Amino acid sequence: MDVMPLLLLVAGSAGVAGLARRTPVPAPLLLVAAGLGAAYIPGIPDYTLDPHIVLPLLLPPLLHTAALDSSYLDLRANLRPVALLSFGYVLFATLAVGYAAYLVIPDLPLTAALVLGAVVAPPDAVAASAIARRLGLPHRITTILQGESLVNDATAITAYKVALAAALGAGATWGDGIREFAVASVGGVGIGVVLMVPLHWLRCRLRESALLENTLSLLIPFTAYAAAEQVGASGVLAVVVVGLYLGHRSWQVDFETRLQEDAVWKMVSFVLESAVFALIGLQLPVVLRGLGEFGTAQALGYAAVVFAVVVLARFVWVFPATYLPRFLSARIRDREPETTWTAPVIVGWAGMRGVVSLAIAFSIPSAVHGGGPFPARDLVLFLTFTTVIGTLVVQGLTLPPLIRALKLPGRDAQAETLAEAQAQSEASRAAEARLDELLRDERNALPGPLADRLRTVMERRRDSVWERLGAVNPVTGESADETYRRLAREMIDVERRVFVELRDARRIDDEMMRTLLRRLDLEEAAAYRESAT
């Protein structure tokens, strides 16, 4: 197996993603553009998307990362809008795009058009997460977009299987479709529920080995996905259910595991997201080579129609789904916060498509039952590609200025800091009471300075959050807490250099130096995390 193309892809996409952080252009767009340009550089190998690799090997870890970072409580509180988008909208978009393609493209059977509709129906999980992180959208909109992107792939894949069976001549009926959707959804959730508790139990029992726990963590999304797919259920839903549960219970695992797991999954997510968006751009030569009987101008005309329907169908669904339930139900009006017209505009425009749509399109077989070619398969690939590129470029580039133009309220940093300070204050008081209780036991006797040090650490942790609400240094613009953290890191850096000098002078060995440096690294990590909040 030649690993050089894979190394080129990973290294190149990571480099472009790193460069994007120094530019105002979102990383996904720069990666897609780089892929489009690299596709025609002489010597660059063909990177044809293999659905047997993308769906079982790339999708599970990306979904798992997004699920770990999501809030089960927030998703439960917004279950209605999330469900309307991840299930209702995907099915509506499948029918709308499919019927529009059937009307516009001559000789395209309705079943094949519905295959296209299912392929381009789901917005991309990676794009949604990237948008939320970069733009600082209001909390509820972020939750809805992320929740939608976690589940909608399962709906789209199931709809695709049903439409494909009909297009291939397998005699699928509406009853078959409903039955398959029920099996996929209920089975996927069921597999996730069955796996989540024993997997969490196992993680909690491996407290003495953070490396072993994180090895298990890397295997979990693939295990959940494969187990569900093996019985005909939705691997996407199984991964999401397990990830949400483990994220909700992550406080129960060892602190060292959490530190390592956070770093490991951030690295995995960065590499995979970068490679995925670069892969999208690299598909252009493969797609264009297969156009065959369709001229470029004709295909681009069809592409414009499909893109327009994809964008409009989302608005047609989002506005009624936002306001109609509130109009019909007093309970919904009382339970859910009031919303303005700007929120559905943002949700409607944040519908970028991604690599899952392309992977599903590439899985379309070349022939139907009986040996004939699949109707307009190459055109379906082209229309999927142009829809993905169009939504990423048009919507991705215009979403930030749209948010600024609508003056959408961002997160209230002051209120969040106040809530954090109040939570920390309650926790510190409980810890101080527990310390006093422990010190009354003679088995826990400590010299006065050490007991005072424990109290000082708690006080510092409690006071640091309140200090971020206070006045800033007129010279540096820092709060007292930020100055404290900066000076602490300077002191740690000095200690680190001394340890290295002692090692070089052979006064301590490398093993001792690494032990001492690890302690400093943990202290610096704590200082960085607190100052970054």
Short mmCIF file of C-alpha atoms in Angstrom, two decimals:
data_model
loop_
_atom_site.label_atom_id
_atom_site.label_comp_id
_atom_site.label_asym_id
_atom_site.label_seq_id
_atom_site.Cartn_x
_atom_site.Cartn_y
_atom_site.Cartn_z
CA MET A 1 0.00 0.00 0.00
CA ASP A 2 1.41 3.37 -1.02
CA VAL A 3 1.21 5.69 2.00
CA MET A 4 2.76 8.71 0.28
CA PRO A 5 -0.58 10.12 -1.07
CA LEU A 6 -2.07 9.81 2.42
CA LEU A 7 0.91 11.58 3.98
CA LEU A 8 0.69 14.33 1.36
CA LEU A 9 -3.00 14.80 2.06
CA VAL A 10 -2.59 14.99 5.85
CA ALA A 11 0.49 17.22 5.75
CA GLY A 12 -0.91 19.53 3.08
CA SER A 13 -4.35 19.92 4.65
CA ALA A 14 -2.89 20.48 8.12
CA GLY A 15 -0.58 23.15 6.73
CA VAL A 16 -3.43 24.96 4.98
CA ALA A 17 -5.60 24.75 8.11
CA GLY A 18 -2.77 26.25 10.14
CA LEU A 19 -2.38 29.02 7.58
CA ALA A 20 -6.13 29.73 7.75
CA ARG A 21 -5.76 30.73 11.40
CA ARG A 22 -3.69 33.70 10.27
CA THR A 23 -6.30 34.86 7.74
CA PRO A 24 -9.91 36.04 8.04
CA VAL A 25 -11.01 33.23 5.68
CA PRO A 26 -12.64 30.27 7.51
CA ALA A 27 -10.46 27.17 7.40
CA PRO A 28 -13.05 24.96 5.59
CA LEU A 29 -13.26 27.40 2.67
CA LEU A 30 -9.49 27.77 2.36
CA LEU A 31 -9.08 23.99 2.48
CA VAL A 32 -11.68 23.45 -0.25
CA ALA A 33 -10.02 26.13 -2.40
CA ALA A 34 -6.61 24.53 -1.84
CA GLY A 35 -8.03 21.15 -2.81
CA LEU A 36 -9.53 22.59 -6.00
CA GLY A 37 -6.20 24.15 -6.93
CA ALA A 38 -4.11 21.11 -5.98
CA ALA A 39 -6.32 18.81 -8.06
CA TYR A 40 -4.71 20.17 -11.25
CA ILE A 41 -1.09 20.28 -10.08
CA PRO A 42 0.94 17.78 -12.12
CA GLY A 43 1.95 14.79 -10.06
CA ILE A 44 -0.83 15.09 -7.48
CA PRO A 45 -2.48 11.65 -7.23
CA ASP A 46 -6.20 11.13 -7.67
CA TYR A 47 -8.08 11.14 -4.36
CA THR A 48 -11.35 9.46 -5.24
CA LEU A 49 -13.68 9.34 -2.23
CA ASP A 50 -14.31 5.75 -1.20
CA PRO A 51 -17.59 5.53 0.75
CA HIS A 52 -16.32 2.34 2.38
CA ILE A 53 -13.61 4.48 3.99
CA VAL A 54 -15.36 7.80 4.56
CA LEU A 55 -18.53 6.51 6.19
CA PRO A 56 -17.14 3.87 8.61
CA LEU A 57 -13.69 5.40 9.23
CA LEU A 58 -14.01 9.20 9.01
CA LEU A 59 -17.61 9.85 10.03
CA PRO A 60 -17.64 8.04 13.43
CA PRO A 61 -14.73 9.93 15.05
CA LEU A 62 -16.00 13.29 13.75
CA LEU A 63 -19.49 12.61 15.10
CA HIS A 64 -18.06 11.29 18.38
CA THR A 65 -15.98 14.43 18.89
CA ALA A 66 -18.99 16.66 18.21
CA ALA A 67 -21.16 14.58 20.58
CA LEU A 68 -18.56 14.73 23.38
CA ASP A 69 -18.48 18.53 23.08
CA SER A 70 -22.27 18.84 22.97
CA SER A 71 -24.56 19.17 25.97
CA TYR A 72 -27.10 16.44 26.55
CA LEU A 73 -29.13 18.79 28.77
CA ASP A 74 -29.14 21.58 26.16
CA LEU A 75 -30.12 19.15 23.41
CA ARG A 76 -32.95 17.77 25.55
CA ALA A 77 -34.17 21.31 26.21
CA ASN A 78 -34.17 22.01 22.44
CA LEU A 79 -35.35 18.59 21.32
CA ARG A 80 -38.31 19.89 19.29
CA PRO A 81 -36.38 22.25 16.95
CA VAL A 82 -33.53 19.77 16.65
CA ALA A 83 -35.90 16.95 15.68
CA LEU A 84 -37.78 19.14 13.21
CA LEU A 85 -34.51 19.93 11.44
CA SER A 86 -32.70 16.59 11.68
CA PHE A 87 -35.70 14.47 10.68
CA GLY A 88 -38.42 16.66 9.20
CA TYR A 89 -36.23 19.02 7.20
CA VAL A 90 -34.03 16.26 5.75
CA LEU A 91 -37.06 14.35 4.47
CA PHE A 92 -38.63 17.58 3.16
CA ALA A 93 -35.39 18.55 1.38
CA THR A 94 -35.15 15.06 -0.11
CA LEU A 95 -38.60 15.40 -1.67
CA ALA A 96 -38.19 19.05 -2.71
CA VAL A 97 -34.82 18.63 -4.40
CA GLY A 98 -35.78 15.28 -5.90
CA TYR A 99 -39.00 16.56 -7.45
CA ALA A 100 -37.32 19.74 -8.74
CA ALA A 101 -34.57 17.68 -10.40
CA TYR A 102 -37.20 15.37 -11.89
CA LEU A 103 -38.99 18.34 -13.45
CA VAL A 104 -35.86 20.07 -14.78
CA ILE A 105 -33.64 17.22 -16.01
CA PRO A 106 -35.04 15.41 -19.07
CA ASP A 107 -35.38 11.62 -18.87
CA LEU A 108 -34.35 11.51 -15.19
CA PRO A 109 -36.59 9.00 -13.38
CA LEU A 110 -38.24 10.24 -10.19
CA THR A 111 -36.57 7.47 -8.16
CA ALA A 112 -33.11 8.56 -9.33
CA ALA A 113 -34.02 12.20 -8.64
CA LEU A 114 -35.02 11.25 -5.08
CA VAL A 115 -31.62 9.58 -4.68
CA LEU A 116 -30.07 12.95 -5.52
CA GLY A 117 -32.42 14.66 -3.05
CA ALA A 118 -31.42 12.31 -0.22
CA VAL A 119 -27.73 12.74 -1.04
CA VAL A 120 -27.73 16.56 -0.76
CA ALA A 121 -30.32 16.82 2.02
CA PRO A 122 -28.16 16.75 5.21
CA PRO A 123 -26.14 19.79 6.29
CA ASP A 124 -22.63 18.87 7.35
CA ALA A 125 -21.71 18.13 10.98
CA VAL A 126 -18.14 19.40 10.60
CA ALA A 127 -19.20 22.65 8.94
CA ALA A 128 -21.83 23.34 11.62
CA SER A 129 -19.32 22.86 14.44
CA ALA A 130 -16.75 25.03 12.68
CA ILE A 131 -19.32 27.82 12.22
CA ALA A 132 -20.40 27.74 15.84
CA ARG A 133 -16.82 27.83 17.14
CA ARG A 134 -15.62 30.62 14.89
CA LEU A 135 -18.60 32.98 14.93
CA GLY A 136 -19.63 32.78 18.57
CA LEU A 137 -23.32 32.34 17.75
CA PRO A 138 -25.90 32.63 20.53
CA HIS A 139 -26.00 29.55 22.71
CA ARG A 140 -29.42 28.28 21.62
CA ILE A 141 -28.71 28.62 17.90
CA THR A 142 -25.38 26.82 18.36
CA THR A 143 -27.11 23.99 20.21
CA ILE A 144 -29.77 23.62 17.50
CA LEU A 145 -27.25 23.59 14.64
CA GLN A 146 -24.96 21.11 16.37
CA GLY A 147 -27.86 18.91 17.42
CA GLU A 148 -29.22 18.86 13.88
CA SER A 149 -25.85 17.95 12.42
CA LEU A 150 -25.40 15.05 14.86
CA VAL A 151 -28.55 13.23 13.76
CA ASN A 152 -29.42 14.33 10.22
CA ASP A 153 -26.89 12.01 8.55
CA ALA A 154 -28.82 9.02 9.88
CA THR A 155 -32.05 10.33 8.34
CA ALA A 156 -30.38 11.09 5.02
CA ILE A 157 -28.61 7.73 4.77
CA THR A 158 -31.86 5.88 5.49
CA ALA A 159 -33.78 7.97 2.95
CA TYR A 160 -30.98 7.32 0.44
CA LYS A 161 -31.20 3.55 0.95
CA VAL A 162 -34.94 3.57 0.38
CA ALA A 163 -34.73 5.77 -2.73
CA LEU A 164 -31.80 3.73 -4.06
CA ALA A 165 -33.69 0.47 -3.67
CA ALA A 166 -36.54 1.92 -5.72
CA ALA A 167 -34.14 3.29 -8.35
CA LEU A 168 -32.38 -0.05 -8.68
CA GLY A 169 -35.68 -1.84 -9.25
CA ALA A 170 -35.78 -3.64 -5.92
CA GLY A 171 -39.48 -2.90 -5.54
CA ALA A 172 -39.32 -0.71 -2.45
CA THR A 173 -42.64 0.67 -1.21
CA TRP A 174 -43.62 3.41 1.23
CA GLY A 175 -44.20 0.69 3.82
CA ASP A 176 -40.68 -0.64 3.24
CA GLY A 177 -39.28 2.85 3.64
CA ILE A 178 -41.11 3.50 6.89
CA ARG A 179 -40.07 0.08 8.20
CA GLU A 180 -36.40 0.65 7.32
CA PHE A 181 -36.45 4.12 8.85
CA ALA A 182 -37.93 2.73 12.07
CA VAL A 183 -35.38 -0.08 12.25
CA ALA A 184 -32.50 2.28 11.55
CA SER A 185 -33.54 4.94 14.07
CA VAL A 186 -34.83 2.76 16.90
CA GLY A 187 -32.07 0.21 16.37
CA GLY A 188 -29.34 2.85 16.29
CA VAL A 189 -30.56 4.48 19.50
CA GLY A 190 -31.01 1.05 21.07
CA ILE A 191 -27.46 -0.08 20.22
CA GLY A 192 -26.13 3.19 21.64
CA VAL A 193 -28.11 2.73 24.87
CA VAL A 194 -26.90 -0.84 25.23
CA LEU A 195 -23.25 0.12 24.72
CA MET A 196 -23.02 3.42 26.60
CA VAL A 197 -23.29 2.14 30.18
CA PRO A 198 -20.78 -0.76 29.96
CA LEU A 199 -18.33 1.41 28.01
CA HIS A 200 -18.53 4.12 30.67
CA TRP A 201 -18.22 1.50 33.41
CA LEU A 202 -15.10 0.12 31.75
CA ARG A 203 -13.58 3.60 31.43
CA CYS A 204 -14.17 4.27 35.12
CA ARG A 205 -12.52 0.96 36.08
CA LEU A 206 -9.32 1.79 34.17
CA ARG A 207 -8.42 4.69 36.45
CA GLU A 208 -4.81 3.62 36.86
CA SER A 209 -4.01 3.71 33.16
CA ALA A 210 -4.85 6.90 31.28
CA LEU A 211 -3.15 5.53 28.16
CA LEU A 212 -5.36 2.45 28.18
CA GLU A 213 -8.46 4.57 28.76
CA ASN A 214 -7.65 6.80 25.82
CA THR A 215 -6.93 3.81 23.60
CA LEU A 216 -10.43 2.62 24.48
CA SER A 217 -11.74 6.13 23.80
CA LEU A 218 -10.34 6.03 20.26
CA LEU A 219 -12.00 2.66 19.59
CA ILE A 220 -15.44 3.57 20.97
CA PRO A 221 -16.92 5.43 17.94
CA PHE A 222 -15.81 2.72 15.50
CA THR A 223 -17.19 -0.01 17.77
CA ALA A 224 -20.56 1.69 18.16
CA TYR A 225 -20.84 2.41 14.43
CA ALA A 226 -19.86 -1.11 13.35
CA ALA A 227 -22.13 -2.80 15.91
CA ALA A 228 -25.18 -0.85 14.74
CA GLU A 229 -24.46 -1.25 11.02
CA GLN A 230 -23.93 -4.97 11.51
CA VAL A 231 -27.59 -5.40 12.50
CA GLY A 232 -28.97 -2.95 9.93
CA ALA A 233 -29.39 -0.07 12.39
CA SER A 234 -28.04 3.47 12.15
CA GLY A 235 -24.37 3.63 13.10
CA VAL A 236 -24.64 7.43 13.19
CA LEU A 237 -27.27 7.38 15.94
CA ALA A 238 -25.37 4.75 17.92
CA VAL A 239 -22.20 6.88 17.87
CA VAL A 240 -24.10 10.02 18.86
CA VAL A 241 -25.94 8.35 21.77
CA VAL A 242 -22.72 6.87 23.17
CA GLY A 243 -20.81 10.14 22.70
CA LEU A 244 -23.50 12.23 24.42
CA TYR A 245 -23.61 9.86 27.40
CA LEU A 246 -19.84 9.69 27.80
CA GLY A 247 -19.54 13.47 27.50
CA HIS A 248 -22.29 13.94 30.10
CA ARG A 249 -20.48 11.55 32.48
CA SER A 250 -16.90 12.61 31.70
CA TRP A 251 -16.48 14.11 35.18
CA GLN A 252 -16.44 10.58 36.59
CA VAL A 253 -13.21 9.52 34.86
CA ASP A 254 -9.71 10.26 36.11
CA PHE A 255 -8.39 13.82 35.64
CA GLU A 256 -5.32 12.59 33.75
CA THR A 257 -7.56 10.74 31.34
CA ARG A 258 -9.62 13.88 30.71
CA LEU A 259 -6.50 15.93 30.01
CA GLN A 260 -5.12 13.35 27.60
CA GLU A 261 -8.48 12.65 25.99
CA ASP A 262 -9.11 16.33 25.34
CA ALA A 263 -5.72 16.69 23.64
CA VAL A 264 -6.07 13.44 21.67
CA TRP A 265 -9.53 14.19 20.29
CA LYS A 266 -8.61 17.78 19.43
CA MET A 267 -5.70 16.45 17.38
CA VAL A 268 -7.83 13.77 15.71
CA SER A 269 -10.59 16.28 14.95
CA PHE A 270 -8.11 18.80 13.51
CA VAL A 271 -6.47 16.25 11.20
CA LEU A 272 -9.73 14.68 10.02
CA GLU A 273 -11.59 17.96 9.51
CA SER A 274 -8.67 19.37 7.54
CA ALA A 275 -8.37 16.28 5.36
CA VAL A 276 -12.13 16.08 4.80
CA PHE A 277 -12.47 19.61 3.42
CA ALA A 278 -9.35 19.22 1.27
CA LEU A 279 -10.79 15.96 -0.10
CA ILE A 280 -13.91 17.81 -1.21
CA GLY A 281 -11.90 20.11 -3.47
CA LEU A 282 -9.77 17.26 -4.78
CA GLN A 283 -12.85 15.51 -6.23
CA LEU A 284 -13.27 18.02 -9.09
CA PRO A 285 -11.28 16.13 -11.77
CA VAL A 286 -13.03 12.85 -10.91
CA VAL A 287 -16.46 14.46 -11.16
CA LEU A 288 -15.76 16.34 -14.41
CA ARG A 289 -14.35 13.26 -16.14
CA GLY A 290 -17.64 11.44 -15.71
CA LEU A 291 -20.00 14.05 -17.14
CA GLY A 292 -20.05 12.28 -20.47
CA GLU A 293 -23.19 13.11 -22.46
CA PHE A 294 -23.95 16.28 -20.52
CA GLY A 295 -22.29 19.47 -21.69
CA THR A 296 -20.63 21.75 -19.14
CA ALA A 297 -23.08 24.62 -19.66
CA GLN A 298 -26.06 22.28 -19.44
CA ALA A 299 -24.75 20.63 -16.26
CA LEU A 300 -24.02 24.00 -14.66
CA GLY A 301 -27.60 25.09 -15.39
CA TYR A 302 -28.93 22.02 -13.60
CA ALA A 303 -26.46 22.71 -10.77
CA ALA A 304 -27.79 26.26 -10.33
CA VAL A 305 -31.35 24.94 -10.06
CA VAL A 306 -30.43 22.27 -7.49
CA PHE A 307 -28.41 24.75 -5.44
CA ALA A 308 -31.29 27.25 -5.43
CA VAL A 309 -33.79 24.60 -4.37
CA VAL A 310 -31.48 23.38 -1.59
CA VAL A 311 -31.14 26.90 -0.18
CA LEU A 312 -34.81 27.89 -0.59
CA ALA A 313 -36.17 24.61 0.77
CA ARG A 314 -34.36 25.21 4.06
CA PHE A 315 -36.03 28.60 4.52
CA VAL A 316 -39.40 27.18 3.46
CA TRP A 317 -39.05 24.61 6.25
CA VAL A 318 -37.30 26.65 8.97
CA PHE A 319 -39.73 29.59 9.26
CA PRO A 320 -42.94 27.53 9.65
CA ALA A 321 -41.09 25.07 11.92
CA THR A 322 -40.04 28.01 14.11
CA TYR A 323 -43.34 29.85 14.40
CA LEU A 324 -46.17 27.37 13.70
CA PRO A 325 -45.63 25.18 16.81
CA ARG A 326 -45.47 28.31 18.98
CA PHE A 327 -48.69 29.59 17.42
CA LEU A 328 -50.52 26.28 17.97
CA SER A 329 -49.25 25.40 21.46
CA ALA A 330 -49.39 27.60 24.56
CA ARG A 331 -47.18 25.06 26.31
CA ILE A 332 -44.39 25.61 23.77
CA ARG A 333 -44.76 29.38 24.13
CA ASP A 334 -44.41 29.10 27.89
CA ARG A 335 -41.56 26.60 27.86
CA GLU A 336 -39.33 27.95 25.09
CA PRO A 337 -37.77 31.43 24.95
CA GLU A 338 -39.15 34.04 22.60
CA THR A 339 -37.36 34.25 19.26
CA THR A 340 -37.00 37.01 16.69
CA TRP A 341 -37.01 36.68 12.92
CA THR A 342 -33.20 36.91 12.84
CA ALA A 343 -32.69 33.50 14.45
CA PRO A 344 -34.47 31.46 11.73
CA VAL A 345 -32.68 33.53 9.08
CA ILE A 346 -29.31 32.45 10.51
CA VAL A 347 -30.41 28.83 10.95
CA GLY A 348 -31.80 28.85 7.41
CA TRP A 349 -28.60 30.22 5.90
CA ALA A 350 -26.30 27.93 7.93
CA GLY A 351 -27.01 24.88 5.80
CA MET A 352 -23.63 24.00 4.29
CA ARG A 353 -23.22 20.53 2.84
CA GLY A 354 -20.06 18.46 3.20
CA VAL A 355 -18.15 15.27 2.68
CA VAL A 356 -20.96 12.93 3.80
CA SER A 357 -23.06 13.98 0.80
CA LEU A 358 -20.14 13.29 -1.54
CA ALA A 359 -19.38 9.93 0.09
CA ILE A 360 -23.01 8.83 -0.27
CA ALA A 361 -23.03 9.98 -3.91
CA PHE A 362 -19.91 7.97 -4.70
CA SER A 363 -21.59 4.88 -3.22
CA ILE A 364 -24.30 4.94 -5.90
CA PRO A 365 -23.82 1.74 -7.94
CA SER A 366 -23.07 2.06 -11.61
CA ALA A 367 -25.78 -0.39 -12.71
CA VAL A 368 -29.38 -1.20 -11.78
CA HIS A 369 -30.91 -4.66 -11.44
CA GLY A 370 -30.94 -6.19 -14.87
CA GLY A 371 -27.59 -4.76 -15.90
CA GLY A 372 -28.53 -1.35 -17.23
CA PRO A 373 -26.61 1.76 -16.16
CA PHE A 374 -27.85 3.79 -13.21
CA PRO A 375 -29.72 6.80 -14.68
CA ALA A 376 -27.49 9.88 -14.89
CA ARG A 377 -25.15 8.65 -12.12
CA ASP A 378 -22.32 10.94 -13.25
CA LEU A 379 -24.63 13.93 -13.36
CA VAL A 380 -25.81 13.15 -9.81
CA LEU A 381 -22.15 13.15 -8.70
CA PHE A 382 -21.58 16.48 -10.42
CA LEU A 383 -24.70 18.07 -8.92
CA THR A 384 -23.71 16.83 -5.45
CA PHE A 385 -20.23 18.27 -5.86
CA THR A 386 -21.46 21.67 -7.07
CA THR A 387 -24.04 21.82 -4.26
CA VAL A 388 -21.40 21.09 -1.63
CA ILE A 389 -18.96 23.63 -3.08
CA GLY A 390 -21.72 26.19 -3.63
CA THR A 391 -23.07 26.03 -0.08
CA LEU A 392 -19.58 26.09 1.46
CA VAL A 393 -18.46 29.05 -0.60
CA VAL A 394 -21.64 31.14 -0.92
CA GLN A 395 -23.14 30.51 2.51
CA GLY A 396 -19.83 30.04 4.29
CA LEU A 397 -18.42 33.35 3.08
CA THR A 398 -21.59 35.37 3.61
CA LEU A 399 -22.69 33.99 6.98
CA PRO A 400 -20.28 36.10 9.12
CA PRO A 401 -21.25 39.43 7.47
CA LEU A 402 -24.91 38.37 7.62
CA ILE A 403 -24.63 37.86 11.38
CA ARG A 404 -22.96 41.25 11.76
CA ALA A 405 -25.59 42.92 9.57
CA LEU A 406 -28.45 41.41 11.57
CA LYS A 407 -26.71 42.45 14.80
CA LEU A 408 -27.42 39.06 16.27
CA PRO A 409 -26.69 39.16 19.99
CA GLY A 410 -23.65 37.15 20.93
CA ARG A 411 -23.01 35.43 24.21
CA ASP A 412 -23.17 37.61 27.31
CA ALA A 413 -19.60 37.20 28.53
CA GLN A 414 -20.27 39.25 31.67
CA ALA A 415 -23.25 37.10 32.64
CA GLU A 416 -21.34 33.89 31.92
CA THR A 417 -18.41 35.04 34.06
CA LEU A 418 -20.79 35.99 36.88
CA ALA A 419 -22.44 32.55 36.74
CA GLU A 420 -19.00 30.93 36.74
CA ALA A 421 -17.95 33.00 39.75
CA GLN A 422 -21.07 32.07 41.69
CA ALA A 423 -20.61 28.37 40.90
CA GLN A 424 -16.95 28.49 41.91
CA SER A 425 -17.86 30.31 45.15
CA GLU A 426 -20.37 27.61 46.13
CA ALA A 427 -17.88 24.85 45.29
CA SER A 428 -15.10 26.54 47.29
CA ARG A 429 -17.30 26.93 50.36
CA ALA A 430 -18.20 23.23 50.20
CA ALA A 431 -14.51 22.32 49.80
CA GLU A 432 -13.51 24.49 52.76
CA ALA A 433 -16.15 22.86 54.95
CA ARG A 434 -14.90 19.43 53.91
CA LEU A 435 -11.31 20.45 54.65
CA ASP A 436 -12.24 21.60 58.15
CA GLU A 437 -14.06 18.32 58.71
CA LEU A 438 -11.06 16.28 57.54
CA LEU A 439 -8.54 18.23 59.61
CA ARG A 440 -10.50 17.53 62.79
CA ASP A 441 -9.61 13.87 62.32
CA GLU A 442 -6.19 13.15 63.79
CA ARG A 443 -5.44 10.77 60.95
CA ASN A 444 -5.37 13.81 58.62
CA ALA A 445 -3.14 15.98 60.81
CA LEU A 446 -1.12 18.48 58.75
CA PRO A 447 1.47 21.09 59.73
CA GLY A 448 -0.06 24.56 59.83
CA PRO A 449 1.71 25.87 56.69
CA LEU A 450 0.46 22.96 54.58
CA ALA A 451 -3.12 23.36 55.80
CA ASP A 452 -2.91 27.10 55.09
CA ARG A 453 -1.63 26.29 51.60
CA LEU A 454 -4.72 24.18 50.89
CA ARG A 455 -6.93 27.05 52.00
CA THR A 456 -4.93 29.55 49.94
CA VAL A 457 -5.36 27.44 46.80
CA MET A 458 -9.12 27.34 47.31
CA GLU A 459 -9.31 31.06 47.96
CA ARG A 460 -7.25 31.78 44.87
CA ARG A 461 -9.50 29.62 42.72
CA ARG A 462 -12.60 31.32 44.11
CA ASP A 463 -11.30 34.88 43.89
CA SER A 464 -9.79 34.57 40.40
CA VAL A 465 -13.18 34.43 38.66
CA TRP A 466 -14.54 37.43 40.58
CA GLU A 467 -11.40 39.39 39.68
CA ARG A 468 -12.20 39.01 35.99
CA LEU A 469 -15.30 41.08 36.65
CA GLY A 470 -13.30 43.85 38.28
CA ALA A 471 -11.18 46.74 37.04
CA VAL A 472 -8.33 46.26 34.60
CA ASN A 473 -4.74 47.48 34.73
CA PRO A 474 -4.70 50.86 32.91
CA VAL A 475 -1.25 50.10 31.44
CA THR A 476 -1.60 46.48 30.29
CA GLY A 477 -5.40 46.21 30.01
CA GLU A 478 -5.24 43.02 32.11
CA SER A 479 -7.41 42.12 35.07
CA ALA A 480 -5.65 41.27 38.33
CA ASP A 481 -6.33 37.60 37.63
CA GLU A 482 -4.78 37.79 34.13
CA THR A 483 -1.69 39.49 35.53
CA TYR A 484 -1.43 36.79 38.18
CA ARG A 485 -1.63 34.02 35.57
CA ARG A 486 0.93 35.70 33.33
CA LEU A 487 3.40 36.09 36.17
CA ALA A 488 2.78 32.51 37.29
CA ARG A 489 3.62 31.27 33.78
CA GLU A 490 6.80 33.40 33.75
CA MET A 491 7.87 31.80 37.03
CA ILE A 492 7.09 28.32 35.72
CA ASP A 493 9.16 29.04 32.62
CA VAL A 494 12.14 30.00 34.80
CA GLU A 495 11.80 26.80 36.83
CA ARG A 496 11.61 24.78 33.62
CA ARG A 497 14.87 26.28 32.33
CA VAL A 498 16.60 25.53 35.65
CA PHE A 499 15.53 21.88 35.50
CA VAL A 500 16.97 21.58 31.99
CA GLU A 501 20.24 23.22 33.09
CA LEU A 502 20.48 20.80 36.03
CA ARG A 503 19.93 17.88 33.66
CA ASP A 504 22.57 19.16 31.25
CA ALA A 505 24.99 19.54 34.17
CA ARG A 506 24.22 15.90 35.11
CA ARG A 507 22.98 16.92 38.58
CA ILE A 508 19.67 15.18 37.84
CA ASP A 509 18.90 12.50 35.28
CA ASP A 510 16.40 12.67 32.41
CA GLU A 511 13.76 10.63 34.22
CA MET A 512 13.73 13.02 37.17
CA MET A 513 13.67 16.03 34.84
CA ARG A 514 10.62 14.66 33.01
CA THR A 515 8.82 14.08 36.32
CA LEU A 516 9.52 17.64 37.44
CA LEU A 517 8.56 19.08 34.05
CA ARG A 518 5.27 17.17 34.03
CA ARG A 519 4.30 18.80 37.33
CA LEU A 520 5.07 22.20 35.87
CA ASP A 521 3.18 21.35 32.68
CA LEU A 522 0.05 20.49 34.68
CA GLU A 523 0.33 23.75 36.64
CA GLU A 524 0.82 25.75 33.44
CA ALA A 525 -2.10 23.96 31.77
CA ALA A 526 -4.30 24.89 34.72
CA ALA A 527 -3.13 28.51 34.56
CA TYR A 528 -3.74 28.67 30.81
CA ARG A 529 -7.21 27.13 31.03
CA GLU A 530 -8.34 29.49 33.78
CA SER A 531 -6.99 32.59 32.05
CA ALA A 532 -8.60 31.56 28.74
CA THR A 533 -12.12 31.25 30.17
#
